[in-house]
Each structure stands twice: as C-alpha cells, then as structure tokens.
Amino acid sequence: MPRVSLFVTCIIDQLFPKVGIAMADVLERAGCSVEFPEDQTCCGQPAFNSGYREEARTVARHFLKVFDGAEYIVVPSGSCTSMVSHHFADLFQDFPAELAATRTLEPKVYEFSSFLTGVLKVEDFGARFEGIVTYHDSCHALRELKIKDGPRRLLGNVKGLELREMDIAQECCGFGGTFSVKFPEVSGGMVRTKIESIKKTGASTVVSIDSSCLMQIRGALSRAGLPIETMHLAEVLASR
Amino acid sequence: MQRDLILRDVRKALGRDAGQAVPPPPPARIVIPDVPVSQRIDSMLDRVAALAGKTLRAKSMAEAREYVAALIEGKTAVASNAPFLRDCGIAELPGVSSGITDREELRRLCATCNYGITSADYGLSDTGSLVMLSSREEARLVSLLPPAHIAVVPASKLLTGLDELFSILPRPAEQTSSMVLITGPSRTADIEQILVRGVHGPGEIHVVVVEEETAIAGPPEP
Amino acid sequence: MSVVFDEKIQQTLGNAKLQLAIYTSTGRLMDHRKKSLTGQLPDFEELRTHANAVKKHTIENLDYYLEQLEANVKAHGGQVVWCRDGQQVADFVLALAKEKGSKLIVKSKSMTTEEIDFNERLEHHHLESVETDLGEYILQLKHERPYHIVAPALHLTRYDVANLFEKELGVPNDTVIENQTLLARKVLRDKFLQADIGVSGANFLVADSGSIVLVENEGNARLTTSAPKIHIAVAGVEKVIPRAQDLATFLKLLGRSATGQPLTVYTSFLSGPKRAEEVDGPDEFYLVLLDNGRTKVLADREKRQVLYCIRCGACLNHCPVYRKIGGHSFPWVYSGPIGAIITPQFMTVRHEPALPFASSLCGACAEVCPVKIDIPKILLDLREDVVKARTEDASNQLERLAFRMFAFMMSHPWLYRLAGKLGARFGPKKAWVSHVPGAGMLPPVKLWLSQRDLPSLAKKSFRDLWKERKG
C-alpha cells in the first residue's frame, strides 16, 4: 500500500481546502494510506519567481525537513510540484547538503494526476459528474512536467462528463504569480482571452490541476458575470 | 587593433588561450533519403506548383524548347550562357539575347527584358528549389531582375534536398562567390500579412524539368 | 517599472485595432509554423537538439571560429573589419564611401544594423541609405522601429501605408496593397541599380567557407548584394556556425520557425567578391564583425546561450505577453522573449528593471525555440540580478522586507498556522492578505481587483477540515 504524504500547498490550505480533501479521498479510495505532515507550509515559489533566492532557500529548506523520509509526496498543483522537482536543484546548486537532500526527494514528488496515472496506474475512480467540462492546461504542468493527456483520460472516464476542448487550452491564463499584480492589465488581458475561448465551448465547468490558474480564471469569469464554474481535477474525481 | 582587442575579450570571456586547440564539433548532421529520379521530378514540380510557379515535365529537349518559345513569343528574353540552354536550342530562339559576357550589357538587358532564362546547377526536389551557382555560365541578375524567370533543368540534376546538396558540395565557396537557392516566386506579406508576388525578384517563375539529356544538335564545345 | 514602459504597455492595450492586428498576425505565423512541422519534419526535435549542440560548441570556442572565418573570407578576396560598436561601423562605412566617392547605399533587412542605429549614424553625412525590404522601407519613411523581428510593419494597416506614401512620396492615396507594393518596387529598383554600396546583415557566418548566408522572400537582399559594386555585410560575432554542412540543420529550422516555410524564397550563400570568370557581382566585399556588448554576454556561462539565437521570431509569436503588448512596448530593438533576455544583458538590468518580470513564465517560448534557448530560466536568473542590483532602492527594500517576512513565516509553521487562524477570524478580503505571501503587499490586492474578483475566503482551512475528517 503506497504511503502518500500530502503537500496541499499554501494556496489550497487557505483558499481552496476542499481540493485537498478531495485529493485525500481519491487517494484513499485507490488504496493509499494518506498522511498530512502538519508542519508543511509552502514550496517557496513566490520568492524564487520574484528573484529572492535567499528567502526562497529558507522556505525550501523547511520543506526538505518536513518531507524527509516520505515515500511519495503528492501535490495538487503543477507549479508547486515543478518548483520542488525542477527548481530546488537550481536554488541549491552551491549548497551540497541541501542539493543531496533535493536529489533524494525529487523522484518522490508527484503532481496529483500523474501520481494516479503513472504510479497507481489507475484511471477510473468510479466518479460521476454531469456536465460539459473543458480542461485548461496549466503551463508548469504542461511544459515542465509534460502533463497533457493524463488528466484528459481521467476526465474521460468520469460518468456523465462530456469533455470539450477549447481552442486555446495550452495558452497561459496570465496568472504567473506576482506577474498578476505587477502587470495586472496584461494579466487581465490574457485571462479575458482565455475565458472567451472557454465560453465558446459551451462548458459549464473549467477544470485544471492548478488552483492558481483556477483562481485567476474564476476571478475573471465572475467579473465578466459568466455562469461558468471552476473545479480542480481532484474535486471532479472525488464526485459521486 | 580592434581585431586583437575583440579577440582578446572573446578569449577572456571563454577562459581560452590564443591558439588553444578546439574539441571536435558535433558531427554535421546529413541524412539523405533514398528517392528514385521519377519521384524527384514529381516532387520538384509539385512543390513549385504549390508555390504558384508554373511547371513542365518535358520528355525531350525539343518539348522544352517549344514550351519556352510559346511563352516568350513576341516578348524579349535574356538567357544565361548555360550549355544546356544551347543544347535545347533555347538560346537561339527569336527574341532571346544570350552569350553575354559584358557586365553592363547584361545588367541593361536584365533590367529591360520580359524574361530571364537560365538552367540550374541543381534542383532540390523536397522543397522545389533551384540551386544556382554564379559562374561564367550563369550570371546572378538573369534570375533576378526580369519580372519572369524560366529555368530549364535536366532531371539528372535533381537532388533530394539540402542534405544531399551539402553532401556533394560541402564547400560551395570553392566554386563560386554566390550560390542561391530559389524556392518559388518573389513574395512579401509585409502589409497586413496579405501575400503579394513579385516584389523585387521575379513574380512569375517557370520550372521545366527535361528528361532527355543528350544533345541532338548544337555548336561544338569551345 | 519605468513610467515609459508602463505608458507604452497601456497605450498598446488600449488600442483595440492594434490588439487585433498583433493577435491575428502572430496567430497566423504560429499556424503556418505548425503546419510546416506537423507530419512534415518528423526529426524536428532531433534537429533542435543538434542545433543547440552545434551553437554551444561554436560559442564556447568562438575565437577559433572567428579566426577561421576571417582567414577564409580573405582567401576568397574579401576583407574583415572588426568593430567594437556602432560608431566604429559608421566610421568605417563613411571612410569607405568617401574614398570611393559613394553617394547611395541600399540596405537589406538587418536587426544588427537596427541595433546600432546604422541609418541614423549616416544621415548627416551626405550619404543616402535606403531600406529595401518592403516593411523596413515603410518604417524608414515613418521613422519607426521594427515591430517584430520578422514582420516589421505588423502594426500598420494599408491605410497607414497609403497615407504615408502620399505624404512622403507625393503620390495619390492608394489603399490597394498590390499597388503599394508595386510602387515600392519601382522606386527601389532605381535605387538598386544606381547604388554604389549594398549593405546587408547575415543570418549565418560560415567559418569553414568564409561565407555569409542570407534568407529572404522578396529578392531585395539578392539585389543589394549583387547590383552595387561594393557589398558590406554587418553581423554580430555570434552568428558563426562551423561548416556549410551545418546549414542542412539550421536552414530547416529557420524558415519553418519564422514563417512556416521549408525554405524562404531566396537563400544566398555568398563568398566574397565576384570571381574573375563570373559576369556580375560586387567587386569588393567587406565583412564587418560587430561586438557591441556580445563579448560581455559571452562571459556569463549560464546566460551566454542567448547568443545562440537565429532570429526566427517564433518566441514572439507564441508569447502571450508579446501578443498583448506588441513590439514597441519593449525598450530596445529586440522585442518579445528574446528581447527580454538580450536587453538586460546588453544594456544592464537597470535599463528597464521590470523587463524580466514582464512574463508569466509560461514557457511557450522555450518550447518553440529552434536552438533550445532556456528563456524562462534566464528570466529567473535575471530577476535575481535585478533584485541584487536594486538592494538600495526604496521600493525594493519594502519588497525585500515583505519576502523576508514571507520566508520567516513559511519556515515557522506555528506562525503560519496562527496567521491562517487570524485571517479566518477577521473575515474576507482585507485579512485574506495577511496570510498570502508578504504582509506588506496590500497594494497587490487592489491591483488584483482591478482586473478580476477575489475568491471568497474559506471559513475552514484545510487543516481544520483534515482534523475533522480524522474524527
């Protein structure tokens, strides 16, 4: 039985906690034992992306400590996963002890959907969700983690769900962390282009594996008064 | 000297010494597909046609000559000094000026004639390109200044593509000051992305691939 | 960000027609590129990897290849002129023009000459330098910079061109694009045939041949380098590739990445002045090798990969930020993702400190770059450089404090949990901020809200729900 340590990410912890619970539900139903290391906080990405590497290292060190000894670390976010699996090594390139710990940790960190398809090798969770859904490819997941077909297959197995592709599924939603507030008008322009495309599909729900994208998209949908919901993949897969 | 200063800075930046040896470069990537001649001809002409060029697959040199004669009837043309054009009897067609070796005269003719007629050193069949090396036989401006260009090429000159070209001709600089690959008529989409043909180079291009190659008649070689 | 940068961005965002032009033009170029690759070039990924390896090797041994290039240029009757900067290039050209009594220069498109303000430097010296690429010719008349590496007049409409020609050439106002093109052709043909000097750039410099390679669709580069008696090619030192055979890789990548063409209409491989037996061609050839800061960039091991760029423009077309802010928002001649990483390296990060941050790091650029430059990684490195360079600035000190607090909170779980509880107690939007990265970033909430709504705060955090779940 795989022993999964949840890294729920700070954004889900504080803003979208149901996503974390849904993820735990799906993993347990699939036969994993699920634990939540209490001292977890953040992966450090906001500091890293803003150029504050020293500060990012402080946070990353804490992460390494908290998850030392984990068997699998499963994360409901593409960007947080790639921060750990791709960028911790950049952060610690001149710090041999932390670099060694990072290298040990890297193969254990999985974005949620790729854990399901790649490790558990289960793609049907008996989920049921009625409605037309469109899937948004979050950039880190798509381009750094090469996640594209897995989530679509998972959605395809959900009873009652009709999956429709938007014409620009792979275009950035414009969040980009602090980019969204450093260049708000550009970010806003990008998300408005995105929701135009979403609207055209006729979908009632947008699904992604990154809550930060969903936060950006949801904010734009509600500002535009569009009756389209956003849901994390975990929530869809946990639906009965 | 600027040269020495700049090279010095380059070396300093790279941590290299003057005269330091260089590790071998990654081997050049040359992959030549196996394509029979008949398929090359088809591909060449298909590609040229797809670029709005006109094409003819001529079984004989006579057929090639007839095609060109019909095209240029009543018009003026300047032909390059390519032996193949002579062999096809194209250089002597009415209205054609050929055998020009004076630069100024050539320029004047190219600037005023309706057609420029050339052969080509090679063709690249995967892209529909003509490969023209500047030489005693082929001048640069003949395929460039007149508003229309006719190229008459023996089928045996068709290569599969760039890889084969650079495989048989790894050092073009040793042969010529100018090797040009011509792929379709001149074009631009600079204004509103709307395609317009014949901006500076010829807007009309004819590629004739000739399957027959032995000379039926023609003046002896000098 | 600087006021200028912000203003230019706002101006572009606020111009609906321009937004549409940028979006559709770049969209079209993306489609063309895709069509020319999908099912057409099955070894595309392999070619990219190979191209990256060849460029890496060349750049890391650049002195050797520059010397080989020079020797071969000379062997074929050409001359090499090494120039530190734009002023030296101008000095050389002016001196040569004076010596030869030249009055008229025709130019083909070259971003390198844009980089050094070539035409402007010659302006006051009774030497006319005319751009011959249609888009560049239009821009020269308009006194504007290129909007895009490959499609310089992307931002202009036929009406703009009609008005421009009417004003500058004294012709009747004609909005038919074909007619506009024919007019330019006529005007420029005379220039080609009268010009004393032809100035080109170079897409590639081939070391084993002493040759330059020029790719184009119009024919103006061929005319520029074949009609006048003197040909000067201006190129950055980084344009070198080792062998003519490497073109079998690079040419396949360039055309498709730029415009979706397997090959552009004309690809010229030029090796010095005309040979004795050739009928036409220039009598003299000069290759101007330009530094202009490249040797400085070369010194940075991680970032020197920016010099691999073959100027295809694919990164611009795929960049969702470029597609909103356009080419003229960028502070220098190079725009888009490549511009964002070249500019800080050539002009220092202080030139426009916000530039490396004008990206959501989506990675679309890196995915399409034919020479596999890791643009997002360099942007992240530059962000660190900006922070380091601005430690003394007041605004940065505040931000640094915020991130210090963030780091402290995130490495002390008890504090993080406490902040979460306080946030939950003190209600929605305002207090939401207190447990999002950086306590001192209140303005960000306002900035967020300027574009989209905030999510309503969860009453119970994940921790709370988890505790409940366990029972």
Coordinates of N, CA, C and O in Angstrom, one line a residue, chain B residues 103-104 107 141, chain C residues 97 100-108 127-132 187-200 220 222-232 281-284:
Chain B
R103 N 29.4 42.9 -68.3 CA 28.6 43.1 -67.1 C 27.5 44.2 -67.3 O 26.3 44.0 -66.9
E104 N 27.9 45.3 -67.9 CA 27.0 46.4 -68.1 C 25.9 46.0 -69.0 O 24.7 46.4 -68.8
R107 N 23.4 43.7 -67.4 CA 22.5 44.4 -66.5 C 21.5 45.2 -67.2 O 20.3 45.1 -66.9
L141 N 22.1 38.2 -62.1 CA 21.0 39.0 -62.4 C 19.9 38.4 -63.3 O 18.8 38.9 -63.4
Chain C
A97 N 33.0 55.1 -48.1 CA 32.2 55.9 -49.0 C 32.9 57.1 -49.5 O 32.9 57.4 -50.7
K100 N 35.6 56.1 -52.0 CA 35.1 55.6 -53.3 C 34.2 56.6 -54.0 O 33.7 56.4 -55.1
G101 N 33.9 57.7 -53.3 CA 33.0 58.7 -53.8 C 31.6 58.2 -53.9 O 30.8 58.6 -54.8
S102 N 31.2 57.3 -52.9 CA 29.8 56.8 -52.9 C 28.8 57.8 -52.4 O 29.1 58.5 -51.4
K103 N 27.6 57.8 -53.0 CA 26.6 58.7 -52.5 C 25.4 57.9 -52.0 O 24.6 58.4 -51.2
L104 N 25.2 56.7 -52.6 CA 23.9 56.0 -52.3 C 24.2 54.6 -51.8 O 24.9 53.8 -52.4
I105 N 23.5 54.3 -50.7 CA 23.6 52.9 -50.1 C 22.2 52.3 -50.2 O 21.2 52.9 -49.9
V106 N 22.1 51.0 -50.6 CA 20.9 50.3 -50.5 C 21.1 49.2 -49.4 O 22.2 48.7 -49.3
K107 N 20.1 49.0 -48.6 CA 20.2 48.1 -47.4 C 19.2 47.0 -47.4 O 18.0 47.3 -47.8
S108 N 19.6 45.9 -47.1 CA 18.6 44.8 -46.9 C 18.4 44.7 -45.4 O 19.1 45.2 -44.6
L127 N 25.2 61.0 -47.3 CA 25.2 59.6 -47.7 C 23.8 59.0 -47.5 O 23.3 58.9 -46.4
E128 N 23.1 58.7 -48.6 CA 21.7 58.3 -48.5 C 21.7 56.7 -48.3 O 22.4 56.0 -49.1
S129 N 21.1 56.3 -47.3 CA 21.0 54.8 -47.1 C 19.5 54.4 -47.1 O 18.7 54.9 -46.2
V130 N 19.1 53.6 -48.1 CA 17.7 53.3 -48.3 C 17.4 51.9 -48.0 O 18.1 51.0 -48.5
E131 N 16.4 51.7 -47.1 CA 16.0 50.3 -46.8 C 15.2 49.8 -48.0 O 14.4 50.5 -48.6
T132 N 15.5 48.5 -48.3 CA 14.8 47.9 -49.5 C 13.8 46.8 -49.2 O 13.0 46.5 -50.0
V187 N 10.2 52.3 -57.2 CA 11.1 53.3 -56.5 C 12.4 52.7 -56.2 O 13.5 53.2 -56.4
L188 N 12.3 51.5 -55.6 CA 13.5 50.8 -55.1 C 14.4 50.2 -56.2 O 15.6 50.2 -56.1
R189 N 13.7 49.8 -57.3 CA 14.5 49.3 -58.4 C 15.6 50.3 -58.9 O 16.7 49.9 -59.1
D190 N 15.1 51.5 -59.0 CA 16.1 52.6 -59.4 C 17.2 52.7 -58.4 O 18.4 52.8 -58.8
K191 N 16.9 52.6 -57.2 CA 17.9 52.7 -56.1 C 18.9 51.6 -56.3 O 20.1 51.8 -56.2
F192 N 18.4 50.3 -56.4 CA 19.3 49.2 -56.6 C 20.3 49.4 -57.7 O 21.5 49.1 -57.5
L193 N 19.8 49.9 -58.8 CA 20.6 50.0 -60.0 C 21.6 51.2 -60.0 O 22.6 51.2 -60.7
Q194 N 21.3 52.1 -59.1 CA 22.2 53.3 -59.0 C 23.1 53.2 -57.8 O 24.1 53.9 -57.8
A195 N 22.8 52.4 -56.9 CA 23.5 52.4 -55.6 C 25.0 52.0 -55.8 O 25.4 51.2 -56.6
D196 N 25.8 52.7 -55.0 CA 27.3 52.4 -55.0 C 27.7 51.3 -54.1 O 28.6 50.5 -54.3
I197 N 26.9 51.2 -53.0 CA 27.2 50.2 -51.9 C 25.9 49.5 -51.5 O 24.9 50.1 -51.4
G198 N 26.0 48.2 -51.3 CA 24.9 47.4 -50.8 C 25.3 47.0 -49.4 O 26.4 46.4 -49.2
V199 N 24.5 47.2 -48.4 CA 24.7 46.8 -47.0 C 23.7 45.7 -46.6 O 22.5 46.0 -46.8
S200 N 24.2 44.6 -46.2 CA 23.3 43.6 -45.7 C 23.7 43.2 -44.3 O 24.7 43.6 -43.8
N220 N 15.2 41.5 -52.3 CA 16.0 42.7 -52.1 C 17.4 42.5 -51.6 O 18.3 43.2 -51.9
R222 N 19.2 39.8 -52.4 CA 20.0 39.4 -53.5 C 20.4 40.6 -54.4 O 21.5 40.8 -54.8
L223 N 19.5 41.5 -54.6 CA 19.8 42.7 -55.4 C 20.8 43.6 -54.7 O 21.7 44.1 -55.3
T224 N 20.6 43.8 -53.3 CA 21.5 44.6 -52.5 C 22.9 44.0 -52.6 O 23.9 44.8 -52.6
T225 N 23.1 42.7 -52.7 CA 24.4 42.1 -52.7 C 24.9 41.8 -54.1 O 26.0 41.2 -54.2
S226 N 24.1 42.1 -55.1 CA 24.6 41.7 -56.5 C 24.7 42.9 -57.4 O 25.5 42.8 -58.3
A227 N 23.9 43.9 -57.2 CA 23.9 45.0 -58.1 C 25.0 46.1 -57.9 O 25.7 46.4 -58.8
P228 N 25.1 46.6 -56.7 CA 26.2 47.5 -56.4 C 27.6 46.9 -56.5 O 27.7 45.7 -56.4
K229 N 28.6 47.8 -56.7 CA 29.9 47.3 -56.9 C 30.6 46.9 -55.5 O 31.6 46.2 -55.5
I230 N 30.0 47.4 -54.5 CA 30.6 47.1 -53.1 C 29.5 46.5 -52.3 O 28.4 47.0 -52.2
H231 N 29.9 45.4 -51.6 CA 29.0 44.8 -50.6 C 29.6 44.8 -49.3 O 30.7 44.3 -49.1
I232 N 28.9 45.3 -48.3 CA 29.3 45.3 -46.9 C 28.3 44.5 -46.1 O 27.1 44.8 -46.2
G281 N 28.3 40.7 -60.1 CA 28.5 40.5 -58.7 C 29.4 41.7 -58.2 O 29.9 42.4 -59.0
P282 N 29.5 41.9 -56.9 CA 30.3 43.0 -56.4 C 31.8 42.8 -56.7 O 32.3 41.7 -56.7
D283 N 32.5 43.9 -56.8 CA 34.0 43.9 -57.0 C 34.7 43.8 -55.6 O 35.8 43.4 -55.5
E284 N 34.0 44.3 -54.6 CA 34.6 44.4 -53.3 C 33.7 43.8 -52.2 O 32.5 44.1 -52.3

